[in-house]
Amino acid sequence: VPVVRSNQTLLGVVTRRDVMEKMSRSQVSALPTFSEQIGQKLSYHHDEVVITVEPFMLEKNGVLANGVLAEILNHMTQDLVVNSGRNLI
């Protein structure tokens, strides 16, 4: 697609590839990361951790995936450290 000034002089050309690259970058950046998706499923009520399990978190046999469990533990550890006001180092 040609891009022209108001006086009809050519500024440049926008290719299909330019459009597709721009669309893919903007769509990918708007999506939450895996870690963010897991973090959104964690909540705390008094002394209990509540985890909302979604189908994407499960293996084909219905068991919680190891990567999901690791990410849950990572979020819980970070939350514990932040809420305690201490540093692990």
One Martini backbone bead per residue (centre of mass of N, CA, C, O) as a GRO file, in nm:
protein
   89
    1VAL     BB    1   0.094   0.038   0.026
    2PRO     BB    2   0.073   0.356  -0.035
    3VAL     BB    3   0.234   0.654   0.097
    4VAL     BB    4   0.098   0.986   0.110
    5ARG     BB    5   0.079   1.297   0.072
    6SER     BB    6  -0.128   1.564   0.015
    7ASN     BB    7   0.055   1.617  -0.263
    8GLN     BB    8   0.118   1.311  -0.375
    9THR     BB    9   0.374   1.223  -0.238
   10LEU     BB   10   0.600   0.983  -0.170
   11LEU     BB   11   0.685   0.814   0.134
   12GLY     BB   12   0.585   0.505   0.093
   13VAL     BB   13   0.566   0.152   0.190
   14VAL     BB   14   0.322  -0.084   0.290
   15THR     BB   15   0.344  -0.400   0.386
   16ARG     BB   16   0.229  -0.697   0.480
   17ARG     BB   17   0.462  -0.753   0.673
   18ASP     BB   18   0.438  -0.498   0.843
   19VAL     BB   19   0.155  -0.558   0.947
   20MET     BB   20   0.206  -0.841   1.073
   21GLU     BB   21   0.428  -0.757   1.272
   22LYS     BB   22   0.263  -0.548   1.428
   23MET     BB   23   0.035  -0.737   1.515
   24SER     BB   24   0.204  -0.952   1.664
   25ARG     BB   25   0.333  -0.761   1.875
   26SER     BB   26   0.067  -0.646   2.000
   27GLN     BB   27  -0.061  -0.921   2.079
   28VAL     BB   28   0.165  -1.040   2.256
   29SER     BB   29   0.192  -0.800   2.466
   30ALA     BB   30  -0.116  -0.840   2.572
   31LEU     BB   31  -0.036  -1.102   2.682
   32PRO     BB   32  -0.010  -1.309   2.927
   33THR     BB   33   0.189  -1.475   3.102
   34PHE     BB   34   0.229  -1.764   3.256
   35SER     BB   35   0.288  -1.640   3.532
   36GLU     BB   36   0.041  -1.449   3.534
   37GLN     BB   37  -0.175  -1.667   3.511
   38ILE     BB   38  -0.106  -1.806   3.776
   39GLY     BB   39  -0.127  -1.555   3.966
   40GLN     BB   40  -0.441  -1.513   3.905
   41LYS     BB   41  -0.512  -1.805   4.063
   42LEU     BB   42  -0.423  -1.664   4.325
   43SER     BB   43  -0.524  -1.675   4.676
   44TYR     BB   44  -0.601  -1.521   4.998
   45HIS     BB   45  -0.745  -1.676   5.306
   46HIS     BB   46  -0.599  -1.602   5.554
   47ASP     BB   47  -0.428  -1.921   5.587
   48GLU     BB   48  -0.511  -1.959   5.281
   49VAL     BB   49  -0.470  -2.118   4.970
   50VAL     BB   50  -0.608  -2.029   4.653
   51ILE     BB   51  -0.668  -2.246   4.366
   52THR     BB   52  -0.743  -2.205   4.032
   53VAL     BB   53  -0.821  -2.457   3.816
   54GLU     BB   54  -0.717  -2.506   3.489
   55PRO     BB   55  -0.681  -2.684   3.204
   56PHE     BB   56  -0.383  -2.570   3.135
   57MET     BB   57  -0.260  -2.709   3.415
   58LEU     BB   58  -0.296  -2.990   3.283
   59GLU     BB   59  -0.261  -3.291   3.214
   60LYS     BB   60  -0.402  -3.545   3.036
   61ASN     BB   61  -0.456  -3.706   3.329
   62GLY     BB   62  -0.526  -3.449   3.544
   63VAL     BB   63  -0.255  -3.345   3.634
   64LEU     BB   64  -0.053  -3.135   3.765
   65ALA     BB   65   0.182  -2.958   3.638
   66ASN     BB   66   0.506  -2.904   3.714
   67GLY     BB   67   0.529  -2.606   3.613
   68VAL     BB   68   0.288  -2.506   3.778
   69LEU     BB   69   0.388  -2.580   4.057
   70ALA     BB   70   0.645  -2.409   4.043
   71GLU     BB   71   0.495  -2.138   4.000
   72ILE     BB   72   0.333  -2.140   4.258
   73LEU     BB   73   0.574  -2.153   4.453
   74ASN     BB   74   0.702  -1.893   4.355
   75HIS     BB   75   0.469  -1.701   4.429
   76MET     BB   76   0.447  -1.776   4.729
   77THR     BB   77   0.735  -1.695   4.806
   78GLN     BB   78   0.723  -1.401   4.719
   79ASP     BB   79   0.482  -1.324   4.898
   80LEU     BB   80   0.612  -1.396   5.169
   81VAL     BB   81   0.850  -1.201   5.152
   82VAL     BB   82   0.692  -0.939   5.112
   83ASN     BB   83   0.500  -0.971   5.370
   84SER     BB   84   0.750  -0.995   5.581
   85GLY     BB   85   0.997  -0.791   5.502
   86ARG     BB   86   1.208  -0.981   5.385
   87ASN     BB   87   1.524  -1.126   5.300
   88LEU     BB   88   1.687  -1.402   5.154
   89ILE     BB   89   1.994  -1.272   5.148
   0.00000   0.00000   0.00000
